[in-house]
PDB file of C-alpha atoms in Angstrom:
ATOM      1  CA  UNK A 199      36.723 -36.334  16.162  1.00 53.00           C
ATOM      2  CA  UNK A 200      39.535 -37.125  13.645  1.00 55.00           C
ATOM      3  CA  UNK A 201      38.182 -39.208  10.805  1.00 55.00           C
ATOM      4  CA  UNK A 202      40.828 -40.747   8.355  1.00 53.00           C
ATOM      5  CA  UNK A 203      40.088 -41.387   4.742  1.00 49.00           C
ATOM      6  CA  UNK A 204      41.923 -44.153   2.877  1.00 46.00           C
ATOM      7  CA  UNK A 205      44.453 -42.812  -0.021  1.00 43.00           C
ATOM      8  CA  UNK A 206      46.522 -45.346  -1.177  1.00 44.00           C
ATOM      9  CA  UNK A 207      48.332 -48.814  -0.154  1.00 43.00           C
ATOM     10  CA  UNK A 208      51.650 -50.220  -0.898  1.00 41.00           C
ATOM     11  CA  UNK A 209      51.338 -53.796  -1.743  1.00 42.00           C
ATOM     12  CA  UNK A 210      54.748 -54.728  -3.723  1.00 46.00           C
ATOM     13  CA  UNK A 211      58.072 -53.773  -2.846  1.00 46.00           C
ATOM     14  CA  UNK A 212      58.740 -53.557  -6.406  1.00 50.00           C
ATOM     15  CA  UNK A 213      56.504 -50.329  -7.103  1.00 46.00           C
ATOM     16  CA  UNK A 214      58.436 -48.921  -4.342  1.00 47.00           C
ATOM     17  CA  UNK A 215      61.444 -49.851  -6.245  1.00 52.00           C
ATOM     18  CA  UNK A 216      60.405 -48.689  -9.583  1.00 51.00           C
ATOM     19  CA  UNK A 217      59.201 -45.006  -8.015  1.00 61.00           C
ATOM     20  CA  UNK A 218      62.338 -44.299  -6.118  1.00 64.00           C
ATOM     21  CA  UNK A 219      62.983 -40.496  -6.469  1.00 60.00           C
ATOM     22  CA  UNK A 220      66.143 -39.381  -5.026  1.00 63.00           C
ATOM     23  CA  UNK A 221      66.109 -36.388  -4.068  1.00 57.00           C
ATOM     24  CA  UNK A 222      69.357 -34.188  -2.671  1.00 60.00           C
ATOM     25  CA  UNK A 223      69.946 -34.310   1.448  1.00 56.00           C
ATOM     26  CA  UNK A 224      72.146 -31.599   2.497  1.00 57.00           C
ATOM     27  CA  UNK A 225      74.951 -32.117   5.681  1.00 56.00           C
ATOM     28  CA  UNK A 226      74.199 -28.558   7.265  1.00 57.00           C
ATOM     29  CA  UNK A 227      71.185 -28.979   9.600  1.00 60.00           C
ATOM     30  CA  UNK A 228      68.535 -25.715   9.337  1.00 59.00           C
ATOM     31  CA  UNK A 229      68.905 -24.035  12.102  1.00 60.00           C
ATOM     32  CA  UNK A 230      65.266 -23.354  14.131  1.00 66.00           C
ATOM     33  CA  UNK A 231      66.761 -20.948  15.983  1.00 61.00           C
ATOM     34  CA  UNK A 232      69.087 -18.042  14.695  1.00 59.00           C
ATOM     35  CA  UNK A 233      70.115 -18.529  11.260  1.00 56.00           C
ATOM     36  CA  UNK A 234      73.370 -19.910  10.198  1.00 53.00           C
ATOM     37  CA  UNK A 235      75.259 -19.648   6.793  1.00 55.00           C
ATOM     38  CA  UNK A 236      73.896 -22.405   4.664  1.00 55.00           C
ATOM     39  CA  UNK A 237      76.915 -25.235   3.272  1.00 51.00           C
ATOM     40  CA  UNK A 238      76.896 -25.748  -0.928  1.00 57.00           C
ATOM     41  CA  UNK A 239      77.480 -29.628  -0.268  1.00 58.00           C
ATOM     42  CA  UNK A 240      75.296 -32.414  -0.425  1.00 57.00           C
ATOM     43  CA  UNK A 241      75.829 -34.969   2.085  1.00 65.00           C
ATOM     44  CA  UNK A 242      74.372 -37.793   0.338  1.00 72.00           C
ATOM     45  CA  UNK A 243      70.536 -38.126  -1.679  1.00 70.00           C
ATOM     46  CA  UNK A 244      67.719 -39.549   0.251  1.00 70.00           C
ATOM     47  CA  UNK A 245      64.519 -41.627  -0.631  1.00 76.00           C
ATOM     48  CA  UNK A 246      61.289 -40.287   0.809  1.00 78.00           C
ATOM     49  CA  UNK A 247      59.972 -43.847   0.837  1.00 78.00           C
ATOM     50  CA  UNK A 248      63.370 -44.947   2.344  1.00 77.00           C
ATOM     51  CA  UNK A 249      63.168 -42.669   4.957  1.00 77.00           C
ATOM     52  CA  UNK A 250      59.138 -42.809   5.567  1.00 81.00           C
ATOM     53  CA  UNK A 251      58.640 -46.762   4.854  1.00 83.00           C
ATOM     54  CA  UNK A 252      60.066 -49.478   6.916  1.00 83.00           C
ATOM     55  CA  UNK A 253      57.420 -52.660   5.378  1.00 85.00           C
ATOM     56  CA  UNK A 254      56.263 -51.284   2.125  1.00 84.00           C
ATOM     57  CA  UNK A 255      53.918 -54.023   1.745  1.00 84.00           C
ATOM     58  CA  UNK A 256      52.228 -53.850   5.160  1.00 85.00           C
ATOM     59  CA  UNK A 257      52.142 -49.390   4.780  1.00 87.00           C
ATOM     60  CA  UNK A 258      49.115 -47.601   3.451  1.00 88.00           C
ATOM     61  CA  UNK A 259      48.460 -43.680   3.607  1.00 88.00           C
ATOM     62  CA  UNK A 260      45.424 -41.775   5.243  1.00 91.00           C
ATOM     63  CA  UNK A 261      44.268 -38.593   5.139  1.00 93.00           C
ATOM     64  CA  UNK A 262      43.173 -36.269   8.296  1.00 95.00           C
ATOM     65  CA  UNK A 263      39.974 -35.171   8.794  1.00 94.00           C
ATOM     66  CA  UNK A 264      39.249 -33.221  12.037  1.00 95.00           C
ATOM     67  CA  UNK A 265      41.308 -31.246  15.026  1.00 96.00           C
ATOM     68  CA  UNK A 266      40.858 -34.001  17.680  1.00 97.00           C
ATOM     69  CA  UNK A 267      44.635 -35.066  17.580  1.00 97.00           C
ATOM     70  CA  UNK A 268      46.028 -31.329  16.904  1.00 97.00           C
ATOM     71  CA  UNK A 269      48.314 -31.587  20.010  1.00 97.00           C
ATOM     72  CA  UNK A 270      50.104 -33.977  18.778  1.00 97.00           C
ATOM     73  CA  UNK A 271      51.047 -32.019  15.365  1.00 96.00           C
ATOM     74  CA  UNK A 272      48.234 -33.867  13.253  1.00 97.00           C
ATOM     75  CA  UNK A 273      46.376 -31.523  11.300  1.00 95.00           C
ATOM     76  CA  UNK A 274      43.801 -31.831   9.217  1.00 94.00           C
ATOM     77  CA  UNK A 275      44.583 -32.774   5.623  1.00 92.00           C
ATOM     78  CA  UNK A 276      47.660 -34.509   6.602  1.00 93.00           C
ATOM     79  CA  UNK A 277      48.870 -37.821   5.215  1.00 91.00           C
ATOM     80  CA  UNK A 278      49.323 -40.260   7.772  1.00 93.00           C
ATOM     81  CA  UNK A 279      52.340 -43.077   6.812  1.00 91.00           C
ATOM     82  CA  UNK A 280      50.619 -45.705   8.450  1.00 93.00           C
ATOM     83  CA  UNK A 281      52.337 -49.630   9.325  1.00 93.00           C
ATOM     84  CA  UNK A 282      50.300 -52.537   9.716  1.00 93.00           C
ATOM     85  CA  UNK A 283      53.302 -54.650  10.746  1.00 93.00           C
ATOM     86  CA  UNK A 284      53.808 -53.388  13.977  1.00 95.00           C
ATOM     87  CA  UNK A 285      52.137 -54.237  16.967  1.00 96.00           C
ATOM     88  CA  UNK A 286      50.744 -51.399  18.840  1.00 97.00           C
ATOM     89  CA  UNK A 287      51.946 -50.323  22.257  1.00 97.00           C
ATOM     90  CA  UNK A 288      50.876 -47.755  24.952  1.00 97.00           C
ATOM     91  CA  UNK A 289      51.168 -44.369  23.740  1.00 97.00           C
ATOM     92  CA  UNK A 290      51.477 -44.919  20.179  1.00 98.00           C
ATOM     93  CA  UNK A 291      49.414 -42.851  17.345  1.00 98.00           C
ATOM     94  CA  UNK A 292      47.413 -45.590  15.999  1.00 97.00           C
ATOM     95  CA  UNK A 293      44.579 -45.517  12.873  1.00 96.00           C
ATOM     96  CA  UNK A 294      41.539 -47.982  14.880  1.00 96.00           C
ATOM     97  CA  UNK A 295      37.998 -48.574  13.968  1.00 94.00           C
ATOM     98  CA  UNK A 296      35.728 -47.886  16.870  1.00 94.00           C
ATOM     99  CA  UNK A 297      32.500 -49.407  16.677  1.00 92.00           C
ATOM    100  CA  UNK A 298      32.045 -48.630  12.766  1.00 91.00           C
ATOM    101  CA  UNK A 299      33.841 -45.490  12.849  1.00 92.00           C
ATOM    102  CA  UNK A 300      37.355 -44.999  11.970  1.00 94.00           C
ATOM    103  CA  UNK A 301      39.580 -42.973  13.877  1.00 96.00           C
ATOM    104  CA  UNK A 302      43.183 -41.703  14.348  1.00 97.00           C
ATOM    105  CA  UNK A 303      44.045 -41.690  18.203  1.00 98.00           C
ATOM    106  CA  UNK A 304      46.061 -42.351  21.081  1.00 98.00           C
ATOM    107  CA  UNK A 305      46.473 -45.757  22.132  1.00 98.00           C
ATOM    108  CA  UNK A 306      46.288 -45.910  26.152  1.00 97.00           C
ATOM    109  CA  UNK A 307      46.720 -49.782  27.744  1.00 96.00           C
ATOM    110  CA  UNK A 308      46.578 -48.621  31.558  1.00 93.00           C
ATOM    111  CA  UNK A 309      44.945 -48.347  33.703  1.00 92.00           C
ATOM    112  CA  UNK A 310      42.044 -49.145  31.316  1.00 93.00           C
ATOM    113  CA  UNK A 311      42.000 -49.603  27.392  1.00 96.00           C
ATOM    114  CA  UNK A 312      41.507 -46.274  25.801  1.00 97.00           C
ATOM    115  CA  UNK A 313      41.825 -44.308  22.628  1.00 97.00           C
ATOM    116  CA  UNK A 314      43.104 -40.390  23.817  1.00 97.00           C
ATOM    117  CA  UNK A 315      42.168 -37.663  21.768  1.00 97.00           C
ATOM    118  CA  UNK A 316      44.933 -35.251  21.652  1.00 97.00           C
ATOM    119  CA  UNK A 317      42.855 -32.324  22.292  1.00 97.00           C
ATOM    120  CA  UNK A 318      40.641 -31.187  25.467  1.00 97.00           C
ATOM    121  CA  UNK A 319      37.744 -30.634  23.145  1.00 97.00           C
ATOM    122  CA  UNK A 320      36.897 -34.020  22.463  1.00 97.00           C
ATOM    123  CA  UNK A 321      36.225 -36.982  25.043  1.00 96.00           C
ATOM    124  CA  UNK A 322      38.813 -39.924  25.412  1.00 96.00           C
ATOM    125  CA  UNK A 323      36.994 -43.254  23.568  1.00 96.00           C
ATOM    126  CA  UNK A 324      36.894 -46.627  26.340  1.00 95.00           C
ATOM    127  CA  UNK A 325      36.993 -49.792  24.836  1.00 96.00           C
ATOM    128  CA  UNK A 326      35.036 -52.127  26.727  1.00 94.00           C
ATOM    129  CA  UNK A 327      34.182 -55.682  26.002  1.00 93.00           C
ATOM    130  CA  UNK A 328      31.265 -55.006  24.175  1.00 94.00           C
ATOM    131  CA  UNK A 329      33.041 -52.135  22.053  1.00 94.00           C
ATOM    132  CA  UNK A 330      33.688 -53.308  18.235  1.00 95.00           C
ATOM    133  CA  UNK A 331      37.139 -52.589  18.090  1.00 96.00           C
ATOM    134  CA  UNK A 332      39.987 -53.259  15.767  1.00 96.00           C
ATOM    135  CA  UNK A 333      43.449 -51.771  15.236  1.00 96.00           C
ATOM    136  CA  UNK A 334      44.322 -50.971  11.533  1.00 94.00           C
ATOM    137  CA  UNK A 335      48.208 -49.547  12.353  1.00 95.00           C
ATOM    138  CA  UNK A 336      50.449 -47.293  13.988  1.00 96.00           C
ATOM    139  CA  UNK A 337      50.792 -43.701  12.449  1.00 96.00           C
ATOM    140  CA  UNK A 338      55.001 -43.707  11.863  1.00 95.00           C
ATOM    141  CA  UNK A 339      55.085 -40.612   9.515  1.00 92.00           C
ATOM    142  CA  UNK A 340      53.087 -37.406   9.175  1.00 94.00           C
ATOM    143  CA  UNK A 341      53.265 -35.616   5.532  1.00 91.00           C
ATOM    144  CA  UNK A 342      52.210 -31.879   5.595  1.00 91.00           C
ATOM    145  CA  UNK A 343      51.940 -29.641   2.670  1.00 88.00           C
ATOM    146  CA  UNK A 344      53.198 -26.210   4.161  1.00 85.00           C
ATOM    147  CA  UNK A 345      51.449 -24.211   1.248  1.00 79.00           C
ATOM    148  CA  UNK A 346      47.939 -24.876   1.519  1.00 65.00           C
TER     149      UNK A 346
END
């Protein structure tokens, strides 16, 4: 199962604010594909928190622990940009705690409520009326460090 650990919260706009690193966004796209010739322009400079944080004060960070959502490009040791404001809908990645034990899944609404594991190895979790369940956010962002 995919655990998630608490790293850090955003609680005041203002630290966002004050930590704003801008950092160079190029025009010319990387090509996945077949390489093309790279441009020597930058398009314009980009925030990571811009870009990763809609409601700074409702966002905290988790870390992956676990393979059980590895079809959906979570790995373990990612960060998870997670948003409390948002309510969660079908199909969404959301953080939940499940009877005591917290969890990064797939929300499923129909035809019965269900947290899907994003891997065949591990069983999808039903939430019945005697489950203890509660909804913590909805995964927006995944941060990977490429170089482990």
């Amino acid at each position: 199962m995919s655990a998630v650990v608490l790293i850090g919260c955003f609680a005041d706009t203002d630290l966002l604010k004050a930590s704003a690193l801008r950092i160079p966004l190029y025009l010319e796209r990387v090509s996945a594909g077949f390489p093309s010739p790279a441009q020597d322009y930058v398009e314009q400079t980009l925030d990571l928190n811009q870009l990763c944080i809609s409601h700074p004060a409702a966002t905290f960070f988790v870390r992956v622990q676990g393979d059980s959502m590895r079809d959906a490009g979570i790995a373990p040791n990612d960060v998870l940009v997670v948003d409390r404001s948002l309510e969660a809908r079908h199909g969404d990645i959301i953080i939940a705690s499940i009877n005591g034990e917290m969890t990064v899944k797939e929300l499923n609404t129909t035809p019965h409520l269900c947290l899907m594991p994003r891997n065949p190895a591990y069983p999808v979790m039903l939430i019945t009326e005697a489950s203890d369940f509660e909804i913590f956010g909805v995964v927006t962002n995944i941060v990977r460090q490429m170089r482990r």
